XYZ file of C-alpha atoms in Angstrom:
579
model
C 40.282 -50.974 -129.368
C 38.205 -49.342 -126.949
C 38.750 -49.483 -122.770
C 38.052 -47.659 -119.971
C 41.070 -45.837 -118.275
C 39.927 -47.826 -115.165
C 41.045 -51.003 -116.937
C 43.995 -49.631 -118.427
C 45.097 -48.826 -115.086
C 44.187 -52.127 -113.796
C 45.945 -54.049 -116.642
C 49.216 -51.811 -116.047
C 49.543 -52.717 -112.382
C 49.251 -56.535 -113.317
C 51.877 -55.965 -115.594
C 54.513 -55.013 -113.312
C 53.664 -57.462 -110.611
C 51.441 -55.786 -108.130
C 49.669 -58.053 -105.631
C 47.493 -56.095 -103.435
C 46.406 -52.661 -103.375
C 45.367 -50.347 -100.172
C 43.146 -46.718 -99.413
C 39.410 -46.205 -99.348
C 37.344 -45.912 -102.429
C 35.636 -42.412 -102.953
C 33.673 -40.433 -106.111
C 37.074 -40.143 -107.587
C 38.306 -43.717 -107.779
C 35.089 -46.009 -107.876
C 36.082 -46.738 -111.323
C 39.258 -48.039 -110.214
C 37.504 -50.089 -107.669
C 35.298 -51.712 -109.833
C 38.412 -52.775 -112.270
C 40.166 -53.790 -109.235
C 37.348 -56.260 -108.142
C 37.646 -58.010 -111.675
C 41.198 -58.925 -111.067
C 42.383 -62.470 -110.986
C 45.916 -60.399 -110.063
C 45.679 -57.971 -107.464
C 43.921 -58.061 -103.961
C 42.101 -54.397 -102.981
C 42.276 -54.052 -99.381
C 40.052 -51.475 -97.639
C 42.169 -49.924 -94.486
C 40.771 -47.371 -91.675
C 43.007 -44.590 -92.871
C 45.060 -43.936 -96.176
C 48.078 -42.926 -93.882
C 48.260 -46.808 -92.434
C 47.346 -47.765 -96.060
C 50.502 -46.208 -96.818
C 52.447 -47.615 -94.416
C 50.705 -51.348 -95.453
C 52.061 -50.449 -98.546
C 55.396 -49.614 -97.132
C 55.359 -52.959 -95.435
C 54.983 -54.964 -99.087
C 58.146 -53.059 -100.284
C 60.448 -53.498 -97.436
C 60.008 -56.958 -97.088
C 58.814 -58.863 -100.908
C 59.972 -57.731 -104.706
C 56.741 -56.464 -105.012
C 55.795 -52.646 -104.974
C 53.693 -51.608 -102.535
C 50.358 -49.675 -103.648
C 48.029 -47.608 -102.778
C 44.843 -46.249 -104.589
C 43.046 -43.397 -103.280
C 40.963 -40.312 -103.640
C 42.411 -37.247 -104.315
C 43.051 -34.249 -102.133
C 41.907 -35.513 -98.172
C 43.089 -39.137 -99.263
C 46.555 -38.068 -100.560
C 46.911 -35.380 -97.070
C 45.898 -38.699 -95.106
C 48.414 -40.529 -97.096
C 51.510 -38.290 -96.752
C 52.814 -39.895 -93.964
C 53.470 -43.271 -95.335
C 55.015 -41.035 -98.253
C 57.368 -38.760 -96.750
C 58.492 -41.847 -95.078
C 58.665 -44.092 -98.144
C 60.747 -40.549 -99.674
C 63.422 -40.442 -96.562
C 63.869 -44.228 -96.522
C 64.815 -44.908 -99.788
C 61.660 -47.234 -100.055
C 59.813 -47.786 -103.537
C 55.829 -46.481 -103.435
C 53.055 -46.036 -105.969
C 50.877 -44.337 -105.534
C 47.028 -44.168 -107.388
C 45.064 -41.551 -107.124
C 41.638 -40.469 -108.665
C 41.168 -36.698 -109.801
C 38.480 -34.233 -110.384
C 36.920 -34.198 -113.851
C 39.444 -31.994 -116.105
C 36.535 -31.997 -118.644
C 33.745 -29.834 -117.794
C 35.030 -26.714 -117.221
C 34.112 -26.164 -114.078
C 35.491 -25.136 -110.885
C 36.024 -25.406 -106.751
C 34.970 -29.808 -107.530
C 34.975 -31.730 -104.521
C 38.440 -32.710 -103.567
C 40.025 -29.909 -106.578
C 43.798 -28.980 -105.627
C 46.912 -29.168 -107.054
C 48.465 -32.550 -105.794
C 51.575 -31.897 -107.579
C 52.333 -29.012 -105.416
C 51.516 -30.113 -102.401
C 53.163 -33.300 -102.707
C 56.770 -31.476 -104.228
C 59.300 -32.398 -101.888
C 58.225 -36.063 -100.962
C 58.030 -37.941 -103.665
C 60.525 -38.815 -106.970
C 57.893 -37.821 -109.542
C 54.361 -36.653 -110.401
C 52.316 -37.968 -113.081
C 49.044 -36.840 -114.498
C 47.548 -38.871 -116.976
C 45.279 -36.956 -119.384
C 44.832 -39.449 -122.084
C 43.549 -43.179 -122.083
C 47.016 -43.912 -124.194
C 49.288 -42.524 -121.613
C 47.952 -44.475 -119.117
C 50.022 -47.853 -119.189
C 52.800 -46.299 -120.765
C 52.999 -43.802 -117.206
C 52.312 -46.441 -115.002
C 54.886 -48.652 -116.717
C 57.668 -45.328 -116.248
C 56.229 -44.333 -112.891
C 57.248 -48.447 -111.412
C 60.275 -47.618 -113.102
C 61.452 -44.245 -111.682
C 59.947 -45.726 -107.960
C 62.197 -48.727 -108.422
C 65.465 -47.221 -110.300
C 68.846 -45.468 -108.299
C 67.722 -44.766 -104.931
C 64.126 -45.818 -104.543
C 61.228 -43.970 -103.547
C 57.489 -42.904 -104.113
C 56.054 -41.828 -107.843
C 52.571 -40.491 -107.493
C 50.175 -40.994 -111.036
C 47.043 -39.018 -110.985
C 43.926 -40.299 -113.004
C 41.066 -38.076 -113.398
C 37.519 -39.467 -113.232
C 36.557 -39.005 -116.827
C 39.399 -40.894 -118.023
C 38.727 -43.512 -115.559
C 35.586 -43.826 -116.196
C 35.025 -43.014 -120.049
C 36.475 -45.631 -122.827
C 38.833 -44.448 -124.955
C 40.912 -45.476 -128.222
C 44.052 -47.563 -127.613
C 46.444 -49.153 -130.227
C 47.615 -52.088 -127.669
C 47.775 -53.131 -124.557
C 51.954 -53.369 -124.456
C 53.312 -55.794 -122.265
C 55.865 -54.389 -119.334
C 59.386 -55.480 -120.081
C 61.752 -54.118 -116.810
C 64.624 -52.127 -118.383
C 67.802 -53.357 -117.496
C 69.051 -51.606 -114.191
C 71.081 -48.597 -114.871
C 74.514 -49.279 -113.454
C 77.278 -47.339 -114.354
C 80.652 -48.998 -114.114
C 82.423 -48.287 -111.199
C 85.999 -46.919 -111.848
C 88.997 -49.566 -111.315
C 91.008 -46.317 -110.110
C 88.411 -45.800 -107.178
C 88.417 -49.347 -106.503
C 92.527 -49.535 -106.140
C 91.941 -46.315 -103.978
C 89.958 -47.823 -101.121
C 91.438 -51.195 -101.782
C 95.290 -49.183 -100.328
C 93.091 -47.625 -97.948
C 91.642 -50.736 -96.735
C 95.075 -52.801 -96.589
C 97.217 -49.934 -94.957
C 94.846 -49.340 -91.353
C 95.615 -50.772 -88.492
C 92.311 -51.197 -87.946
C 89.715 -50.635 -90.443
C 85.655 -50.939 -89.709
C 82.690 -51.610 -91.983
C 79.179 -49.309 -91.542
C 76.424 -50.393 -93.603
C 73.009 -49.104 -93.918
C 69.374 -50.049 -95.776
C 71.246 -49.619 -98.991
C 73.338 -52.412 -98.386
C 70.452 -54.595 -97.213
C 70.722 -57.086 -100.138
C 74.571 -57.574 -100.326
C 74.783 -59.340 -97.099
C 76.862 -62.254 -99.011
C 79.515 -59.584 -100.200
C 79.740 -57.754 -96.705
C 80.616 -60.657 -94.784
C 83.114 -61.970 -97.201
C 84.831 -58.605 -97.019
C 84.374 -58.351 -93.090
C 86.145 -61.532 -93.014
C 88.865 -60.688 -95.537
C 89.550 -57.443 -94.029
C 88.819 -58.872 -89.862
C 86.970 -56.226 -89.813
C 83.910 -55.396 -87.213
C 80.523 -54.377 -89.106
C 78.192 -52.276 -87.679
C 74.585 -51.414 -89.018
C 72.419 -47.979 -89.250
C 68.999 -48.364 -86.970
C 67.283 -48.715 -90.596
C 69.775 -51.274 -92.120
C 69.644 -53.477 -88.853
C 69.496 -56.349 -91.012
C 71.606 -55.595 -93.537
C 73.877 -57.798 -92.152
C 73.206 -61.280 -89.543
C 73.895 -60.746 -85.907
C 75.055 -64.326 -86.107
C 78.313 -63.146 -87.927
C 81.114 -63.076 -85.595
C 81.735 -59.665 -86.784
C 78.473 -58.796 -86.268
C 78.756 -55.468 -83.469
C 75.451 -53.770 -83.544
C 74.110 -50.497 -84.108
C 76.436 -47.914 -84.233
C 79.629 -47.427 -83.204
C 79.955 -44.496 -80.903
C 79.016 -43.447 -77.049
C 75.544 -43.969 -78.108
C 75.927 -47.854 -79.212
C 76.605 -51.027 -77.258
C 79.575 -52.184 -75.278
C 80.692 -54.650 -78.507
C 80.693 -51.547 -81.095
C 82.009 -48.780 -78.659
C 85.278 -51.850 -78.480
C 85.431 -53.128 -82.047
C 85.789 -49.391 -83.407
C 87.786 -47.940 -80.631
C 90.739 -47.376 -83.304
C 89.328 -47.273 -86.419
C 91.715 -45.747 -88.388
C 89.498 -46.320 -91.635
C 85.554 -46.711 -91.987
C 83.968 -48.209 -95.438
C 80.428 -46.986 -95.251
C 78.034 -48.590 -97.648
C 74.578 -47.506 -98.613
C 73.995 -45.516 -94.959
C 73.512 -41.618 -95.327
C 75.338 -40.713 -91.592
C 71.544 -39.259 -90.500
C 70.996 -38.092 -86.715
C 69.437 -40.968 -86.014
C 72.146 -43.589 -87.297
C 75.183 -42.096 -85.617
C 73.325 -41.396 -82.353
C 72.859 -37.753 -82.905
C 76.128 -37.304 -84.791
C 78.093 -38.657 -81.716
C 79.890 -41.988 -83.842
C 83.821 -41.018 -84.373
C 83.934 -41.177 -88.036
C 88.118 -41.602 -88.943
C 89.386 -38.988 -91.292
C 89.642 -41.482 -93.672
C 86.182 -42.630 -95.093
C 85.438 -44.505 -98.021
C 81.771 -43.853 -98.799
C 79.454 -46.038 -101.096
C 76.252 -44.768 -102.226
C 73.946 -45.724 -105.182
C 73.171 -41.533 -104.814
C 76.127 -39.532 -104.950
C 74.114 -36.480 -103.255
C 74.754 -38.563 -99.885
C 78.956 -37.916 -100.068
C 80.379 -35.137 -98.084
C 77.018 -34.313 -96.389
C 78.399 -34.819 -92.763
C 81.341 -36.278 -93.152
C 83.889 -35.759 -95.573
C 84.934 -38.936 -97.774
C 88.291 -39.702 -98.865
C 87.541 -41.873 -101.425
C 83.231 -41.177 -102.695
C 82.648 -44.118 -104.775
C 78.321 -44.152 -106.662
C 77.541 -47.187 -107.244
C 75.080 -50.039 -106.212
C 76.403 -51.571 -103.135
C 76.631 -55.576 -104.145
C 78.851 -54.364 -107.301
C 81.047 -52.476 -105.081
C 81.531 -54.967 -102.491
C 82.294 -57.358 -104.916
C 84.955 -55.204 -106.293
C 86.496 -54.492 -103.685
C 86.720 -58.335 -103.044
C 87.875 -58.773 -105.975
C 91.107 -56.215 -106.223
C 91.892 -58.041 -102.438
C 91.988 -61.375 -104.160
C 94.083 -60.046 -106.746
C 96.487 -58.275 -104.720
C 97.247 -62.082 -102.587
C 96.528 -59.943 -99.559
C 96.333 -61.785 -96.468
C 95.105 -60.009 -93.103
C 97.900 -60.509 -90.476
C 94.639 -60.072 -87.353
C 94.256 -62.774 -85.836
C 89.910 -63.939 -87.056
C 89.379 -65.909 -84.016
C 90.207 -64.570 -81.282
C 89.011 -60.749 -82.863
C 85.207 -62.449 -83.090
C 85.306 -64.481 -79.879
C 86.111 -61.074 -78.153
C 83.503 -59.130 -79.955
C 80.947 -62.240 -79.189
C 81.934 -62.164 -75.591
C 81.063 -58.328 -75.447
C 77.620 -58.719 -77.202
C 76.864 -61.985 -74.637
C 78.093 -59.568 -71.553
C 75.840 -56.731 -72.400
C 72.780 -59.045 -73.096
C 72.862 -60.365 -69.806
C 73.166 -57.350 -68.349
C 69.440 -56.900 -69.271
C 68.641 -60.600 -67.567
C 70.058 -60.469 -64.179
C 67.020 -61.548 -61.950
C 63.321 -62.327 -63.066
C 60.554 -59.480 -62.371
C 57.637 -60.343 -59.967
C 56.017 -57.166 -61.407
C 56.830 -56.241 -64.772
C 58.079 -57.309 -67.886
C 61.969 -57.288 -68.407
C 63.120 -56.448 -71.823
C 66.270 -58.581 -71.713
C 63.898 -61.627 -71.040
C 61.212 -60.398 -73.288
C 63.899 -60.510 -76.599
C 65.705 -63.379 -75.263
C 62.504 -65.523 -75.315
C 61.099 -63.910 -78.834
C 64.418 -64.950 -80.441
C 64.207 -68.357 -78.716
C 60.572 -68.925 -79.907
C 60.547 -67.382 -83.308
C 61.532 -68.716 -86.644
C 64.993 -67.630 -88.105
C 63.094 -66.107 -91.269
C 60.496 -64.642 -88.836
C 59.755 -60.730 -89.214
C 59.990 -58.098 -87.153
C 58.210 -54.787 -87.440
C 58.956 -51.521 -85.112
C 57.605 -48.570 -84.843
C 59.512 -45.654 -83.117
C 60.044 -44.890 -79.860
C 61.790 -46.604 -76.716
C 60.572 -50.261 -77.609
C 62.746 -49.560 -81.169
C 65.650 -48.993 -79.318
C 65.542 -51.865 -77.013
C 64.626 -54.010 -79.986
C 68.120 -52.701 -81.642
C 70.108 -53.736 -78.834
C 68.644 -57.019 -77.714
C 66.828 -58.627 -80.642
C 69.473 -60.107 -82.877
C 68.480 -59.943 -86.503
C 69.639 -63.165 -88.922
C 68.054 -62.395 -92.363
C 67.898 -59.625 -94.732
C 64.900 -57.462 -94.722
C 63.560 -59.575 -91.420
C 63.643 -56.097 -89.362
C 61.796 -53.222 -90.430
C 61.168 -49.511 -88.732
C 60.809 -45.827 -89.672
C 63.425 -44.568 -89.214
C 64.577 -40.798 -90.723
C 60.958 -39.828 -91.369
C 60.654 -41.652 -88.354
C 57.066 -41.629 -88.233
C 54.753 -42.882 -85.326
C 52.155 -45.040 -85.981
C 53.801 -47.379 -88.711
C 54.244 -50.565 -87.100
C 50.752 -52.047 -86.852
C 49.725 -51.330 -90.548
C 53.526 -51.925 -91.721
C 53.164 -55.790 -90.169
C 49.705 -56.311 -91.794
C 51.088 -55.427 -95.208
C 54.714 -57.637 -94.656
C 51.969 -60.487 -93.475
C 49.787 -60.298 -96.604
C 52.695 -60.968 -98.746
C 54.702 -63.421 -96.501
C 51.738 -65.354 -95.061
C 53.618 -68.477 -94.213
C 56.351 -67.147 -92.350
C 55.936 -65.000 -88.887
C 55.294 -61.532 -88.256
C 55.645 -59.706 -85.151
C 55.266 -56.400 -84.812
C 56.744 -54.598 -81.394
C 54.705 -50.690 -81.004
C 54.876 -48.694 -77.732
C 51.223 -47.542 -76.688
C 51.241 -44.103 -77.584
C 52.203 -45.280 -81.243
C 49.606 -47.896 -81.226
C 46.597 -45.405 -80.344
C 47.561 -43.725 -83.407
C 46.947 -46.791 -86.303
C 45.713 -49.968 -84.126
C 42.159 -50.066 -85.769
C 43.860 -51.026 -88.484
C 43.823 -54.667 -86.638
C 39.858 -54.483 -87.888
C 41.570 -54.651 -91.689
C 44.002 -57.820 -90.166
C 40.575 -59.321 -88.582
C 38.736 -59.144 -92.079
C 41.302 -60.822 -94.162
C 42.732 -63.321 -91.451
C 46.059 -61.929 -91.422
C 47.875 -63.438 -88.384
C 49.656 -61.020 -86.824
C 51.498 -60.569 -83.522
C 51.272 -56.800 -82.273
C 52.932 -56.975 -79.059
C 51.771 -53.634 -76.857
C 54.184 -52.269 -75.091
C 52.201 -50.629 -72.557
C 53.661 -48.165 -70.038
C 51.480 -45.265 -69.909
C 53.738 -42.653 -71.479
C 55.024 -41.313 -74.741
C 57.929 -43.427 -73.523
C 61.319 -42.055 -75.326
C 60.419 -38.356 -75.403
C 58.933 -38.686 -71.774
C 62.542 -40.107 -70.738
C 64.699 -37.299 -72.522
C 62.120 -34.567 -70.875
C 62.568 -36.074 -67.366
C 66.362 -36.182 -67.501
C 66.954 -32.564 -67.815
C 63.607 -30.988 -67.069
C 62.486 -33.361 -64.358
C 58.702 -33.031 -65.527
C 56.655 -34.648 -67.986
C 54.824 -32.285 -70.290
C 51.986 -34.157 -72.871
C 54.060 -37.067 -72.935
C 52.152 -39.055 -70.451
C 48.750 -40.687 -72.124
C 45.207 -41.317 -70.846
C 44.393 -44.882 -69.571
C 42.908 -47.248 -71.899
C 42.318 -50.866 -71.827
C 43.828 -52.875 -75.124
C 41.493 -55.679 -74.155
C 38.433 -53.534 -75.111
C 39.995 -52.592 -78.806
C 41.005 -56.282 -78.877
C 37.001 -57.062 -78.619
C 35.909 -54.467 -80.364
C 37.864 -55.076 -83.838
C 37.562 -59.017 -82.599
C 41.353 -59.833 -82.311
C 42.479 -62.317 -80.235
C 43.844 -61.098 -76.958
C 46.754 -62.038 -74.121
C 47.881 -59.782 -70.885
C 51.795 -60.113 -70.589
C 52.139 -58.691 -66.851
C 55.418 -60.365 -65.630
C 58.584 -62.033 -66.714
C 56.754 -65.269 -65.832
C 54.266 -64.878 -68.463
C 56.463 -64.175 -71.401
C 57.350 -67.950 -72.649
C 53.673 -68.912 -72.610
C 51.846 -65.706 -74.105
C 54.402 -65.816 -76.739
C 53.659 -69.486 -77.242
C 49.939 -68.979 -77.167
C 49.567 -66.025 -79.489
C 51.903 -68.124 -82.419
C 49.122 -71.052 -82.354
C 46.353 -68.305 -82.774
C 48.255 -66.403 -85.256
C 49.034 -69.632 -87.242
C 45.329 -70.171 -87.665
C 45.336 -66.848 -89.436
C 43.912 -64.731 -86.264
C 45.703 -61.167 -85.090
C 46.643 -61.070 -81.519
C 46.761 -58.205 -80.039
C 49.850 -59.081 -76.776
C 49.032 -55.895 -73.773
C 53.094 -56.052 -72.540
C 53.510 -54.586 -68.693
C 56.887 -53.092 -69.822
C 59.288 -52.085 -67.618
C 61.153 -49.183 -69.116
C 62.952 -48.460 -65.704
C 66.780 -49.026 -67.669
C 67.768 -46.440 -70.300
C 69.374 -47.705 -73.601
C 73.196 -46.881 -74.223
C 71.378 -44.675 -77.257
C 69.145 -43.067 -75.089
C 72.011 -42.394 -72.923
C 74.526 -41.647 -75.315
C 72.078 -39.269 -77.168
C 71.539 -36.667 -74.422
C 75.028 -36.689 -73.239
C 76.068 -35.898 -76.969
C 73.683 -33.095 -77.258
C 74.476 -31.878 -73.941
C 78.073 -31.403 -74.600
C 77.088 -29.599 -78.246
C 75.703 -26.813 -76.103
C 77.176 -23.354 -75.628
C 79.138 -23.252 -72.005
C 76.514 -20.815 -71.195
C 73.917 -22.662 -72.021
C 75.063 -26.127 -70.179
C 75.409 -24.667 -67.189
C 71.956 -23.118 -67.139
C 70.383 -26.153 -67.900
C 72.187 -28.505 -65.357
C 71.643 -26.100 -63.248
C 68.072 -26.371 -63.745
C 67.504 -29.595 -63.516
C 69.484 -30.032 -60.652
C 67.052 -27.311 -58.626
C 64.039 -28.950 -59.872
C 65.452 -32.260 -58.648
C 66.096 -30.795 -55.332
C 62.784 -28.553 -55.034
C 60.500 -31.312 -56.985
């Protein structure tokens, strides 16, 4: 039979489940396009930018079992797009990516949009693919879902020149996609035993889990309770386990966490990390007091030893592990002599101390974040989801937003790229319609992608995109005036959210003091039930550093030379003085 590699291409991404597709149709993917309109299957969506296309995409794999996708041109579409890769790449989050390319047929040279995406792209993705014949074209698709979806996941990138797309070509069948069973090697008993001993011989051992870990909730909390031991999360894997849990402690465990985790850990004499890579931005700059003896779970054994050395290194997926390790404890008869209630009724009465902290007297003026999160929580649905970007307003979500339900919280986090949260939410939305999505972005982040509430206006996807507005590239503005006592390009020009709201025509509510925080929350649910964005302008008030913000800069301050500290206290303690 005879198609066109457009509908090859089309046909493949039915196969394996695809739902909606994102980027901006050019000479090099028109084809595509066209195919894509004649599909009872997939949605195209036409963003503002590939790079929040990317980050839509993003958004669909985070949150659903389906991959998210993008389809774009080649060369200035895939640059654009880079940014929702290299963050799909560093978060372990599974991408496809579509893209057109110049004809490979005519001989000719210096095409529109010619260059070598493969090279350019080396580095941030798990494979390239370039498709030069109609009857590769399922077949690569098919592998490409695979590779994105297999081990550790991550972004494949297929490129599809425009003859192929556009020309028919001969194809013995149109093969149905069949997932291959998942790849997971038996984990050895002997490893098992290892950390089991390890596990039953501390005084007081601690759980860390991370993104990787996100859907074996179940199996971490019937450990946690097995062992009485305290769980803390990575920034990424937030939700990896329910801040209901009485063991629940937070994010992190070191100087740079909150009151709950800094207690729960203070003698861990034995940490099982599962699916969480140690990065900067998960142990607070390196500053968490990893024990000597680690047990380490990872489905990608290049993780062990990076920063930390592990005692026991186990590769594995994490529910599998978990579950083992369960399973040699029930074996064994062990019993944990710690005493369950009273452990969690201290760690609860930590959390509940802290929290209030953040509520101790309504603000005339501003907006409180401790009455801000207490209210959202109140007034959201359990299964609700929330979407960060990064910045200050990510770390104030981390410490006073509890999270209930896996993959209900999602941020960039080592890529750590600004601008992800207002595309991110519009692609979680599209796939979770019924259930809530808010997404939190500080201003400066929200100048960079919140056009992309024109592509939420369009197709009546109802989300929440609470501003929150203080003038200032807000973390970065923080750590320069602390030691430097100026702000250099960190604080931004005025602009009025109201007139992007109107132009884009999203609905709109001003947040300007504790007192308006139950009702504008309560107002822009009704509008965003009836399927209409809302954009929320929030009169933060960033006046109280986080305990990571805090934690952070003391942590790098004491990793500096003698030397070196002294010359920049002394600094900022004369520009202090002088002004």
């Amino acid at each position: 039979m005879k198609k066109t590699g457009a509908f090859l291409a089309v046909y493949a991404l039915e196969q394996i489940g695809v739902t909606h597709t994102f980027g901006i149709p050019g000479v090099h993917n028109t084809e595509l396009y066209d195919a894509l309109s004649m599909s009872e299957k997939i949605e195209p969506i036409l963003v503002t930018h590939e790079g929040a296309g990317a980050f839509m995409a993003e958004g669909i794999s985070r949150t659903s079992e389906t991959i998210g996708t993008l389809v774009i041109v080649p060369a200035a579409g895939m640059t654009h797009a880079m940014s929702g890769i290299g963050e799909a790449y560093l978060d372990g989050i599974p991408l496809l990516v579509i893209s057109g390319g110049t004809r490979r047929d005519s001989g000719r040279h210096y095409q529109l949009h010619q260059l070598d995406q493969g090279r350019v792209l080396d580095g941030i993705i798990k494979q390239y693919y370039l498709v030069e014949r109609h009857e590769e074209i399922i077949p690569t698709i098919y592998a490409a879902y695979d590779t994105a979806t297999d081990g550790e996941p991550g972004p494949v990138f297929v490129e599809i020149p425009v003859e192929v797309q556009m020309f028919q070509g001969e194809v013995s069948e149109l093969p149905v996609y069949r997932k291959k069973p998942r790849a997971t090697a038996e984990i050895p008993a002997d490893e098992i035993r290892l950390a089991v001993d390890l596990l039953i011989h501390a005084d007081h051992p601690g759980i860390y889990v991370g993104w990787g870990a996100v859907d074996a909730a179940a199996e971490t909390a019937k450990l946690a309770e097995m062992l009485v031991a305290p769980v803390a999360t990575t920034m990424q894997g937030l939700s990896a386990f329910p801040a209901n849990h009485g063991l629940h402690v937070g994010v992190g465990f070191g100087a740079a966490s909150v009151p709950a985790a800094q207690a729960a850990f203070a003698d861990c004499d034995c940490l099982l990390a599962v699916g969480a890579r140690f990065g900067e931005l998960a142990t607070g700059s390196y500053s968490m007091p990893v024990p000597e003896t680690l047990i380490h779970v990872d489905i990608n054994p290049q993780v062990f030893h990076k920063n930390y050395p592990a005692t026991v290194a186990i590769a594995g997926d994490a529910g599998q592990a978990l579950a083992a390790i369960c399973q040699e404890l029930a074996a064994r008869a062990w019993r944990c002599p710690r005493d369950l209630p009273a452990f969690t009724a201290t760690i609860q009465a930590n959390k509940e101390k802290y929290t209030r902290s953040w509520r101790k007297r309504k603000n005339g003026k501003q907006v409180s974040p401790g009455f801000f999160f207490e209210e959202l929580r109140r007034q959201l649905a359990q299964d609700a989801i929330v979407v960060v970007d990064d910045g200050k307003h990510t770390f104030l979500a981390a410490e006073l937003f509890p999270v209930y339900r896996p993959r209900h919280f999602i941020s960039p986090t080592d890529f750590n790229c600004m601008g992800y949260c207002v595309p991110a939410s519009i692609g979680a939305k599209l796939t979770h319609p019924q259930q809530q999505v808010a997404a939190i972005v500080g201003d400066g982040a929200f100048l960079m992608t919140g056009m992309e509430l024109l592509t939420a206006v369009t197709h009546k996807i109802g989300v929440m995109v609470f501003v929150f507005h203080d003038g200032e590239l807000g973390q970065i503005s923080q750590f320069q005036q602390i030691p430097l006592n100026r702000k250099t390009c960190t604080v931004l020009g005025q602009f009025h959210p109201e007139g992007i709201a109107q132009a884009v025509g999203s609905r709109f509510l001003a947040m300007r003091s504790d007192a308006d925080i139950a009702p504008v929350i309560r107002q822009a649910q009704e509008w965003s039930a009836q399927g209409q964005p809302v954009l929320i302008d929030v009169n933060i008030d960033y006046s109280r550093r986080t305990n990571l913000t805090k934690g952070v800069v003391k942590e790098n301050l004491n990793r500096f030379p003698g030397r070196e500290k002294v010359r920049f206290i002394s600094r900022a303690l004369k520009r202090r003085i002088t002004g």
